[in-house]
Structures are given as C-alpha cells and as structure tokens.
Amino acid sequence: QSALTQPASVSGSPGQSITISCTGTSSDVGGYNYVSWYQQHPGKAPKLMIYDVSNRPSGVSNRFSGSKSGNTASLTISGLQAEDEADYYCSSYRSSSTPVVFGGGTKLTVL
Amino acid sequence: QVQLVQSGAEVKKPGASVKISCKASGYTFTSYYIHWVRQAPGQGLEWMGIINPSVDSKSYAQKFQGRVTMTRDTSTSTVYMELSSLRSEDTAVYFCARERTATTQDYYFEYWGQGTLVTVSS
C-alpha cells in the first residue's frame, strides 16, 4: 500500500482540464510544503513537473499547476494534449526514518 | 548538460547481490545529493536512499536497512548502489536521480538516470 493516495486513473479530452489528487497525512503532505509531481511515459524515467507544491522547473509548460489544501495536494493540467498521456506520481517529504514517500501513481488517458 | 548514465541490466539468482553504477557528468559531482529510486514491473516508485557525494554521508529507507549500501567514487564521479540478499520481489528498474538544488537537500529529483533493470530469478 502506497504512503500517499492517488486515483488509479483519470481521463479527459483534448483541450479540457483535469485534476489529480494526492492525499497524505499531517506527517507529510499536510505538514510540509515539500510536495512534488512527476510525469512518466512508458519505458522512460520520471520527469519533475512541480516542486514546492506549486513551482515549475524551467521548461515545464505553464499548463501544469500544483496546489495543496490540508493533507491533499493536487496537480491540474489545463488544455490537455495527447502528449500529456502518461503516469503521474506525487511525492512528499515525510518526517520519519524514510523521508521520501510517493503516491501509487495515476494513469492519465487523453481520450 | 547534466547526465546520469547507469550500468546495464542484470540477472541475479535469489540470495545474490547486485551493484549498479551511476556515472554523473555535466555538473560538479560533489555539489548535489544523489538518490536511488526503484520501480517494480507495473508498479509505482519507491525511494531507497540518498548519498551526499561530498562527505560520503548516506541515509537509507527503513525497508532496505541492512541490505543496501550506497558508495561513491569522486575520481570518476560515480555513485554505486549495492543490494544484497536478493529475492524475487527485488525485480525492478532501479534509477539514480540527482537533486534539484546544489548543496542543500531538497528531495526533488530533477535529473534521472536511464534506469537499470534487475531481474531476480532462479
């Protein structure tokens, strides 16, 4: 069982917006602003899309945005494009002997 | 440009050990922490541990304590991850990943190796 809870799958049509949730606890998502999101295409390494809850690394499209409320973080992708179809993982710092936890991943299908 | 190049796929028998390398280039090797993350077939990401190449300090996930060892060689800008007492559940792709921020631990993985498939089978 993953430390952070994500929906197994979400879908949307091109041009639409979707949101992926990531629920943790006060020991991770709720307690720190060290939340990140990764995009992974099949057979590839993950790619950092969001860090510090809502910041985008250089080169990441502004169609990707992040937010947090309480113990739940969210990734929103606006103006869906075919190339956005991928798996998405959230991650958070956790105050424990294992300081990095991931969500189970969400498969995004662009219809 | 920043690159992390990992060693090739391995096939190991249960009980054996595997040692994977991750050669860094394009930046100052000792300025950034390196992590190891694994992904079992069809599964999610799992954090294994972190090494500070500057001072050779390490921290491992509780799950892997006693079975994992991370080392570095500053002369070749390479970090290594050795996992012992392998079992079938260790079959996975193992990634090294570099943090985003120099000198400060931020737990954000901005650069990744290509991954190394380790298959554990009798």
PDB file of C-alpha atoms in Angstrom:
ATOM      1  CA  GLN A   1       0.000   0.000   0.000  1.00  0.00           C
ATOM      2  CA  SER A   2       1.400   3.379  -1.054  1.00  0.00           C
ATOM      3  CA  ALA A   3       2.084   6.053   1.505  1.00  0.00           C
ATOM      4  CA  LEU A   4       0.203   8.706  -0.481  1.00  0.00           C
ATOM      5  CA  THR A   5      -3.174   8.025  -2.083  1.00  0.00           C
ATOM      6  CA  GLN A   6      -3.841   8.879  -5.713  1.00  0.00           C
ATOM      7  CA  PRO A   7      -6.693   7.835  -8.008  1.00  0.00           C
ATOM      8  CA  ALA A   8      -5.661   4.950 -10.216  1.00  0.00           C
ATOM      9  CA  SER A   9      -6.799   6.658 -13.378  1.00  0.00           C
ATOM     10  CA  VAL A  10      -8.230   9.876 -14.767  1.00  0.00           C
ATOM     11  CA  SER A  11      -9.177  10.825 -18.284  1.00  0.00           C
ATOM     12  CA  GLY A  12     -10.052  13.880 -20.303  1.00  0.00           C
ATOM     13  CA  SER A  13     -10.485  15.090 -23.844  1.00  0.00           C
ATOM     14  CA  PRO A  14      -8.013  17.326 -25.647  1.00  0.00           C
ATOM     15  CA  GLY A  15      -8.358  20.919 -24.522  1.00  0.00           C
ATOM     16  CA  GLN A  16     -10.051  20.027 -21.252  1.00  0.00           C
ATOM     17  CA  SER A  17      -8.598  20.332 -17.758  1.00  0.00           C
ATOM     18  CA  ILE A  18      -8.091  17.519 -15.278  1.00  0.00           C
ATOM     19  CA  THR A  19      -7.004  17.392 -11.656  1.00  0.00           C
ATOM     20  CA  ILE A  20      -5.171  14.582  -9.907  1.00  0.00           C
ATOM     21  CA  SER A  21      -5.349  14.416  -6.126  1.00  0.00           C
ATOM     22  CA  CYS A  22      -2.723  13.150  -3.707  1.00  0.00           C
ATOM     23  CA  THR A  23      -3.803  12.541  -0.127  1.00  0.00           C
ATOM     24  CA  GLY A  24      -1.410  12.054   2.730  1.00  0.00           C
ATOM     25  CA  THR A  25      -1.286  12.935   6.398  1.00  0.00           C
ATOM     26  CA  SER A  26      -0.123  15.736   8.661  1.00  0.00           C
ATOM     27  CA  SER A  27       3.268  13.997   8.774  1.00  0.00           C
ATOM     28  CA  ASP A  28       3.860  14.512   5.083  1.00  0.00           C
ATOM     29  CA  VAL A  29       1.666  16.453   2.645  1.00  0.00           C
ATOM     30  CA  GLY A  30      -0.172  18.383   5.335  1.00  0.00           C
ATOM     31  CA  GLY A  31       2.859  19.228   7.393  1.00  0.00           C
ATOM     32  CA  TYR A  32       5.325  20.448   4.790  1.00  0.00           C
ATOM     33  CA  ASN A  33       5.381  22.301   1.509  1.00  0.00           C
ATOM     34  CA  TYR A  34       7.762  19.742   0.051  1.00  0.00           C
ATOM     35  CA  VAL A  35       5.344  18.237  -2.439  1.00  0.00           C
ATOM     36  CA  SER A  36       6.383  17.361  -5.959  1.00  0.00           C
ATOM     37  CA  TRP A  37       4.858  15.783  -9.035  1.00  0.00           C
ATOM     38  CA  TYR A  38       6.450  13.573 -11.677  1.00  0.00           C
ATOM     39  CA  GLN A  39       5.350  12.588 -15.163  1.00  0.00           C
ATOM     40  CA  GLN A  40       6.424   9.221 -16.510  1.00  0.00           C
ATOM     41  CA  HIS A  41       5.921   7.938 -20.036  1.00  0.00           C
ATOM     42  CA  PRO A  42       6.152   4.173 -20.633  1.00  0.00           C
ATOM     43  CA  GLY A  43       9.692   2.886 -20.503  1.00  0.00           C
ATOM     44  CA  LYS A  44      11.106   6.275 -19.538  1.00  0.00           C
ATOM     45  CA  ALA A  45      12.477   7.838 -16.393  1.00  0.00           C
ATOM     46  CA  PRO A  46      10.165  10.138 -14.457  1.00  0.00           C
ATOM     47  CA  LYS A  47      10.287  13.880 -15.135  1.00  0.00           C
ATOM     48  CA  LEU A  48       9.930  16.530 -12.436  1.00  0.00           C
ATOM     49  CA  MET A  49       6.887  18.694 -13.239  1.00  0.00           C
ATOM     50  CA  ILE A  50       6.156  20.513  -9.963  1.00  0.00           C
ATOM     51  CA  TYR A  51       8.148  21.118  -6.776  1.00  0.00           C
ATOM     52  CA  ASP A  52       7.466  23.026  -3.561  1.00  0.00           C
ATOM     53  CA  VAL A  53       3.740  22.330  -4.102  1.00  0.00           C
ATOM     54  CA  SER A  54       3.287  24.766  -6.976  1.00  0.00           C
ATOM     55  CA  ASN A  55       6.590  25.684  -8.621  1.00  0.00           C
ATOM     56  CA  ARG A  56       7.506  24.591 -12.126  1.00  0.00           C
ATOM     57  CA  PRO A  57      11.067  23.765 -13.163  1.00  0.00           C
ATOM     58  CA  SER A  58      12.410  25.610 -16.148  1.00  0.00           C
ATOM     59  CA  GLY A  59      11.000  24.195 -19.366  1.00  0.00           C
ATOM     60  CA  VAL A  60       7.793  22.744 -17.919  1.00  0.00           C
ATOM     61  CA  SER A  61       4.662  24.053 -19.576  1.00  0.00           C
ATOM     62  CA  ASN A  62       2.518  26.502 -17.588  1.00  0.00           C
ATOM     63  CA  ARG A  63      -0.418  24.206 -18.375  1.00  0.00           C
ATOM     64  CA  PHE A  64       0.766  22.253 -15.343  1.00  0.00           C
ATOM     65  CA  SER A  65      -0.031  23.707 -11.931  1.00  0.00           C
ATOM     66  CA  GLY A  66       0.013  22.449  -8.363  1.00  0.00           C
ATOM     67  CA  SER A  67      -1.771  23.310  -5.155  1.00  0.00           C
ATOM     68  CA  LYS A  68      -2.387  21.999  -1.674  1.00  0.00           C
ATOM     69  CA  SER A  69      -5.185  22.116   0.880  1.00  0.00           C
ATOM     70  CA  GLY A  70      -4.737  20.397   4.204  1.00  0.00           C
ATOM     71  CA  ASN A  71      -3.460  16.868   3.679  1.00  0.00           C
ATOM     72  CA  THR A  72      -4.300  16.808  -0.035  1.00  0.00           C
ATOM     73  CA  ALA A  73      -2.168  18.093  -2.879  1.00  0.00           C
ATOM     74  CA  SER A  74      -3.422  18.450  -6.428  1.00  0.00           C
ATOM     75  CA  LEU A  75      -1.958  18.581  -9.904  1.00  0.00           C
ATOM     76  CA  THR A  76      -4.022  20.325 -12.562  1.00  0.00           C
ATOM     77  CA  ILE A  77      -3.312  20.026 -16.255  1.00  0.00           C
ATOM     78  CA  SER A  78      -5.137  22.506 -18.425  1.00  0.00           C
ATOM     79  CA  GLY A  79      -5.561  22.427 -22.195  1.00  0.00           C
ATOM     80  CA  LEU A  80      -4.951  18.668 -22.314  1.00  0.00           C
ATOM     81  CA  GLN A  81      -2.767  17.469 -25.145  1.00  0.00           C
ATOM     82  CA  ALA A  82      -2.127  13.992 -26.455  1.00  0.00           C
ATOM     83  CA  GLU A  83       1.438  14.046 -25.166  1.00  0.00           C
ATOM     84  CA  ASP A  84       0.182  14.549 -21.613  1.00  0.00           C
ATOM     85  CA  GLU A  85      -0.966  10.926 -21.592  1.00  0.00           C
ATOM     86  CA  ALA A  86       1.329   9.333 -19.009  1.00  0.00           C
ATOM     87  CA  ASP A  87       1.549   8.166 -15.424  1.00  0.00           C
ATOM     88  CA  TYR A  88       1.771  10.860 -12.755  1.00  0.00           C
ATOM     89  CA  TYR A  89       3.250  10.413  -9.298  1.00  0.00           C
ATOM     90  CA  CYS A  90       3.117  12.733  -6.326  1.00  0.00           C
ATOM     91  CA  SER A  91       5.844  12.760  -3.707  1.00  0.00           C
ATOM     92  CA  SER A  92       6.279  14.391  -0.339  1.00  0.00           C
ATOM     93  CA  TYR A  93       8.818  14.791   2.388  1.00  0.00           C
ATOM     94  CA  ARG A  94       7.808  12.879   5.484  1.00  0.00           C
ATOM     95  CA  SER A  95       9.114  13.314   8.992  1.00  0.00           C
ATOM     96  CA  SER A  96      10.208   9.719   9.531  1.00  0.00           C
ATOM     97  CA  SER A  97      13.159   7.423   9.013  1.00  0.00           C
ATOM     98  CA  THR A  98      12.034   7.152   5.385  1.00  0.00           C
ATOM     99  CA  PRO A  99      11.835  10.831   4.419  1.00  0.00           C
ATOM    100  CA  VAL A 100      10.526  10.452   0.864  1.00  0.00           C
ATOM    101  CA  VAL A 101       7.157   8.930   0.068  1.00  0.00           C
ATOM    102  CA  PHE A 102       5.424   8.519  -3.271  1.00  0.00           C
ATOM    103  CA  GLY A 103       1.841   8.099  -4.312  1.00  0.00           C
ATOM    104  CA  GLY A 104       0.768   4.957  -6.130  1.00  0.00           C
ATOM    105  CA  GLY A 105       0.533   6.774  -9.430  1.00  0.00           C
ATOM    106  CA  THR A 106      -2.315   7.924 -11.667  1.00  0.00           C
ATOM    107  CA  LYS A 107      -2.681   6.911 -15.281  1.00  0.00           C
ATOM    108  CA  LEU A 108      -3.891   9.832 -17.370  1.00  0.00           C
ATOM    109  CA  THR A 109      -5.686   8.925 -20.571  1.00  0.00           C
ATOM    110  CA  VAL A 110      -6.324  11.607 -23.176  1.00  0.00           C
ATOM    111  CA  LEU A 111      -9.444  10.492 -24.993  1.00  0.00           C
TER     112      LEU A 111
ATOM    113  CA  GLN B   1      24.389  19.098 -19.990  1.00  0.00           C
ATOM    114  CA  VAL B   2      23.675  17.078 -16.873  1.00  0.00           C
ATOM    115  CA  GLN B   3      23.747  13.338 -17.489  1.00  0.00           C
ATOM    116  CA  LEU B   4      23.427  10.314 -15.268  1.00  0.00           C
ATOM    117  CA  VAL B   5      24.401   7.115 -17.069  1.00  0.00           C
ATOM    118  CA  GLN B   6      23.691   3.824 -15.346  1.00  0.00           C
ATOM    119  CA  SER B   7      25.163   0.392 -15.853  1.00  0.00           C
ATOM    120  CA  GLY B   8      23.377  -2.282 -17.822  1.00  0.00           C
ATOM    121  CA  ALA B   9      20.719  -4.822 -16.988  1.00  0.00           C
ATOM    122  CA  GLU B  10      21.489  -7.616 -14.540  1.00  0.00           C
ATOM    123  CA  VAL B  11      20.082 -11.067 -13.928  1.00  0.00           C
ATOM    124  CA  LYS B  12      20.717 -12.490 -10.480  1.00  0.00           C
ATOM    125  CA  LYS B  13      19.739 -15.559  -8.512  1.00  0.00           C
ATOM    126  CA  PRO B  14      17.916 -15.296  -5.199  1.00  0.00           C
ATOM    127  CA  GLY B  15      20.331 -14.638  -2.355  1.00  0.00           C
ATOM    128  CA  ALA B  16      22.902 -12.939  -4.555  1.00  0.00           C
ATOM    129  CA  SER B  17      23.923  -9.276  -4.573  1.00  0.00           C
ATOM    130  CA  VAL B  18      23.838  -6.678  -7.323  1.00  0.00           C
ATOM    131  CA  LYS B  19      25.861  -3.494  -7.660  1.00  0.00           C
ATOM    132  CA  ILE B  20      24.660  -0.776 -10.024  1.00  0.00           C
ATOM    133  CA  SER B  21      26.674   2.247 -11.075  1.00  0.00           C
ATOM    134  CA  CYS B  22      25.531   5.754 -11.927  1.00  0.00           C
ATOM    135  CA  LYS B  23      28.101   7.975 -13.640  1.00  0.00           C
ATOM    136  CA  ALA B  24      27.444  11.698 -13.441  1.00  0.00           C
ATOM    137  CA  SER B  25      28.631  14.380 -15.838  1.00  0.00           C
ATOM    138  CA  GLY B  26      27.903  17.970 -16.768  1.00  0.00           C
ATOM    139  CA  TYR B  27      27.990  19.398 -13.238  1.00  0.00           C
ATOM    140  CA  THR B  28      30.086  19.476 -10.073  1.00  0.00           C
ATOM    141  CA  PHE B  29      29.651  15.950  -8.757  1.00  0.00           C
ATOM    142  CA  THR B  30      30.157  16.804  -5.091  1.00  0.00           C
ATOM    143  CA  SER B  31      27.603  19.626  -5.062  1.00  0.00           C
ATOM    144  CA  TYR B  32      24.400  17.581  -5.393  1.00  0.00           C
ATOM    145  CA  TYR B  33      22.854  14.749  -3.445  1.00  0.00           C
ATOM    146  CA  ILE B  34      22.029  11.563  -5.348  1.00  0.00           C
ATOM    147  CA  HIS B  35      19.072   9.316  -4.593  1.00  0.00           C
ATOM    148  CA  TRP B  36      18.112   5.807  -5.623  1.00  0.00           C
ATOM    149  CA  VAL B  37      14.515   5.008  -6.528  1.00  0.00           C
ATOM    150  CA  ARG B  38      13.170   1.701  -7.787  1.00  0.00           C
ATOM    151  CA  GLN B  39      10.084   0.656  -9.716  1.00  0.00           C
ATOM    152  CA  ALA B  40       8.810  -2.917  -9.820  1.00  0.00           C
ATOM    153  CA  PRO B  41       7.134  -4.019 -13.072  1.00  0.00           C
ATOM    154  CA  GLY B  42       3.824  -2.232 -13.462  1.00  0.00           C
ATOM    155  CA  GLN B  43       4.173  -0.656 -10.030  1.00  0.00           C
ATOM    156  CA  GLY B  44       4.907   2.752  -8.551  1.00  0.00           C
ATOM    157  CA  LEU B  45       8.062   4.482  -7.415  1.00  0.00           C
ATOM    158  CA  GLU B  46       9.830   3.526  -4.197  1.00  0.00           C
ATOM    159  CA  TRP B  47      12.561   5.568  -2.510  1.00  0.00           C
ATOM    160  CA  MET B  48      15.579   3.602  -1.388  1.00  0.00           C
ATOM    161  CA  GLY B  49      18.061   6.097  -0.052  1.00  0.00           C
ATOM    162  CA  ILE B  50      20.326   9.098  -0.511  1.00  0.00           C
ATOM    163  CA  ILE B  51      24.044   9.761  -0.641  1.00  0.00           C
ATOM    164  CA  ASN B  52      25.909  13.036  -0.295  1.00  0.00           C
ATOM    165  CA  PRO B  53      28.878  12.649  -2.640  1.00  0.00           C
ATOM    166  CA  SER B  54      30.738  15.481  -0.941  1.00  0.00           C
ATOM    167  CA  VAL B  55      31.089  13.960   2.505  1.00  0.00           C
ATOM    168  CA  ASP B  56      30.010  10.398   1.724  1.00  0.00           C
ATOM    169  CA  SER B  57      27.101  10.502   4.158  1.00  0.00           C
ATOM    170  CA  LYS B  58      24.150   8.226   3.462  1.00  0.00           C
ATOM    171  CA  SER B  59      20.635   7.573   4.644  1.00  0.00           C
ATOM    172  CA  TYR B  60      18.588   4.531   3.714  1.00  0.00           C
ATOM    173  CA  ALA B  61      14.877   3.784   3.728  1.00  0.00           C
ATOM    174  CA  GLN B  62      13.961   1.680   6.711  1.00  0.00           C
ATOM    175  CA  LYS B  63      12.741  -1.080   4.412  1.00  0.00           C
ATOM    176  CA  PHE B  64      16.221  -1.579   2.956  1.00  0.00           C
ATOM    177  CA  GLN B  65      18.338  -1.065   6.088  1.00  0.00           C
ATOM    178  CA  GLY B  66      20.905  -3.826   6.331  1.00  0.00           C
ATOM    179  CA  ARG B  67      20.576  -4.836   2.686  1.00  0.00           C
ATOM    180  CA  VAL B  68      21.546  -1.695   0.767  1.00  0.00           C
ATOM    181  CA  THR B  69      24.873   0.087   0.553  1.00  0.00           C
ATOM    182  CA  MET B  70      25.489   3.302  -1.351  1.00  0.00           C
ATOM    183  CA  THR B  71      29.003   4.454  -2.148  1.00  0.00           C
ATOM    184  CA  ARG B  72      30.694   6.999  -4.348  1.00  0.00           C
ATOM    185  CA  ASP B  73      33.950   7.478  -6.220  1.00  0.00           C
ATOM    186  CA  THR B  74      34.789  11.147  -6.636  1.00  0.00           C
ATOM    187  CA  SER B  75      37.635  10.388  -9.036  1.00  0.00           C
ATOM    188  CA  THR B  76      35.153   9.059 -11.601  1.00  0.00           C
ATOM    189  CA  SER B  77      32.030  10.995 -10.498  1.00  0.00           C
ATOM    190  CA  THR B  78      30.213   7.726  -9.971  1.00  0.00           C
ATOM    191  CA  VAL B  79      27.827   6.550  -7.299  1.00  0.00           C
ATOM    192  CA  TYR B  80      27.044   2.912  -6.654  1.00  0.00           C
ATOM    193  CA  MET B  81      24.107   1.103  -5.110  1.00  0.00           C
ATOM    194  CA  GLU B  82      24.551  -2.454  -3.900  1.00  0.00           C
ATOM    195  CA  LEU B  83      21.575  -4.541  -2.818  1.00  0.00           C
ATOM    196  CA  SER B  84      22.194  -7.881  -1.145  1.00  0.00           C
ATOM    197  CA  SER B  85      20.151 -10.973  -0.265  1.00  0.00           C
ATOM    198  CA  LEU B  86      18.117 -10.514  -3.405  1.00  0.00           C
ATOM    199  CA  ARG B  87      14.646 -12.019  -3.660  1.00  0.00           C
ATOM    200  CA  SER B  88      12.134 -12.149  -6.474  1.00  0.00           C
ATOM    201  CA  GLU B  89      10.368  -9.075  -5.100  1.00  0.00           C
ATOM    202  CA  ASP B  90      13.515  -7.054  -5.821  1.00  0.00           C
ATOM    203  CA  THR B  91      12.949  -7.456  -9.550  1.00  0.00           C
ATOM    204  CA  ALA B  92      12.614  -3.846 -10.654  1.00  0.00           C
ATOM    205  CA  VAL B  93      14.078  -0.965 -12.592  1.00  0.00           C
ATOM    206  CA  TYR B  94      16.491   0.941 -10.389  1.00  0.00           C
ATOM    207  CA  PHE B  95      17.018   4.661 -11.020  1.00  0.00           C
ATOM    208  CA  CYS B  96      19.573   7.089  -9.704  1.00  0.00           C
ATOM    209  CA  ALA B  97      18.385  10.673  -9.538  1.00  0.00           C
ATOM    210  CA  ARG B  98      20.063  13.982  -8.779  1.00  0.00           C
ATOM    211  CA  GLU B  99      18.507  16.638  -6.630  1.00  0.00           C
ATOM    212  CA  ARG B 100      17.445  19.982  -7.967  1.00  0.00           C
ATOM    213  CA  THR B 101      19.376  22.279  -5.640  1.00  0.00           C
ATOM    214  CA  ALA B 102      23.113  22.384  -5.052  1.00  0.00           C
ATOM    215  CA  THR B 103      24.470  21.729  -1.553  1.00  0.00           C
ATOM    216  CA  THR B 104      21.005  21.790   0.061  1.00  0.00           C
ATOM    217  CA  GLN B 105      18.942  18.655   0.499  1.00  0.00           C
ATOM    218  CA  ASP B 106      15.588  19.230  -1.186  1.00  0.00           C
ATOM    219  CA  TYR B 107      14.334  15.726  -2.080  1.00  0.00           C
ATOM    220  CA  TYR B 108      13.322  16.840  -5.579  1.00  0.00           C
ATOM    221  CA  PHE B 109      14.659  14.665  -8.376  1.00  0.00           C
ATOM    222  CA  GLU B 110      15.374  16.859 -11.379  1.00  0.00           C
ATOM    223  CA  TYR B 111      17.758  14.605 -13.303  1.00  0.00           C
ATOM    224  CA  TRP B 112      17.408  10.858 -13.648  1.00  0.00           C
ATOM    225  CA  GLY B 113      19.475   8.025 -14.968  1.00  0.00           C
ATOM    226  CA  GLN B 114      18.004   5.846 -17.675  1.00  0.00           C
ATOM    227  CA  GLY B 115      17.265   3.046 -15.241  1.00  0.00           C
ATOM    228  CA  THR B 116      18.773  -0.395 -14.739  1.00  0.00           C
ATOM    229  CA  LEU B 117      16.596  -3.492 -14.860  1.00  0.00           C
ATOM    230  CA  VAL B 118      17.479  -6.057 -12.238  1.00  0.00           C
ATOM    231  CA  THR B 119      15.809  -9.421 -12.636  1.00  0.00           C
ATOM    232  CA  VAL B 120      15.951 -11.872  -9.744  1.00  0.00           C
ATOM    233  CA  SER B 121      15.122 -15.385 -10.823  1.00  0.00           C
ATOM    234  CA  SER B 122      16.246 -18.888 -10.068  1.00  0.00           C
TER     235      SER B 122
END
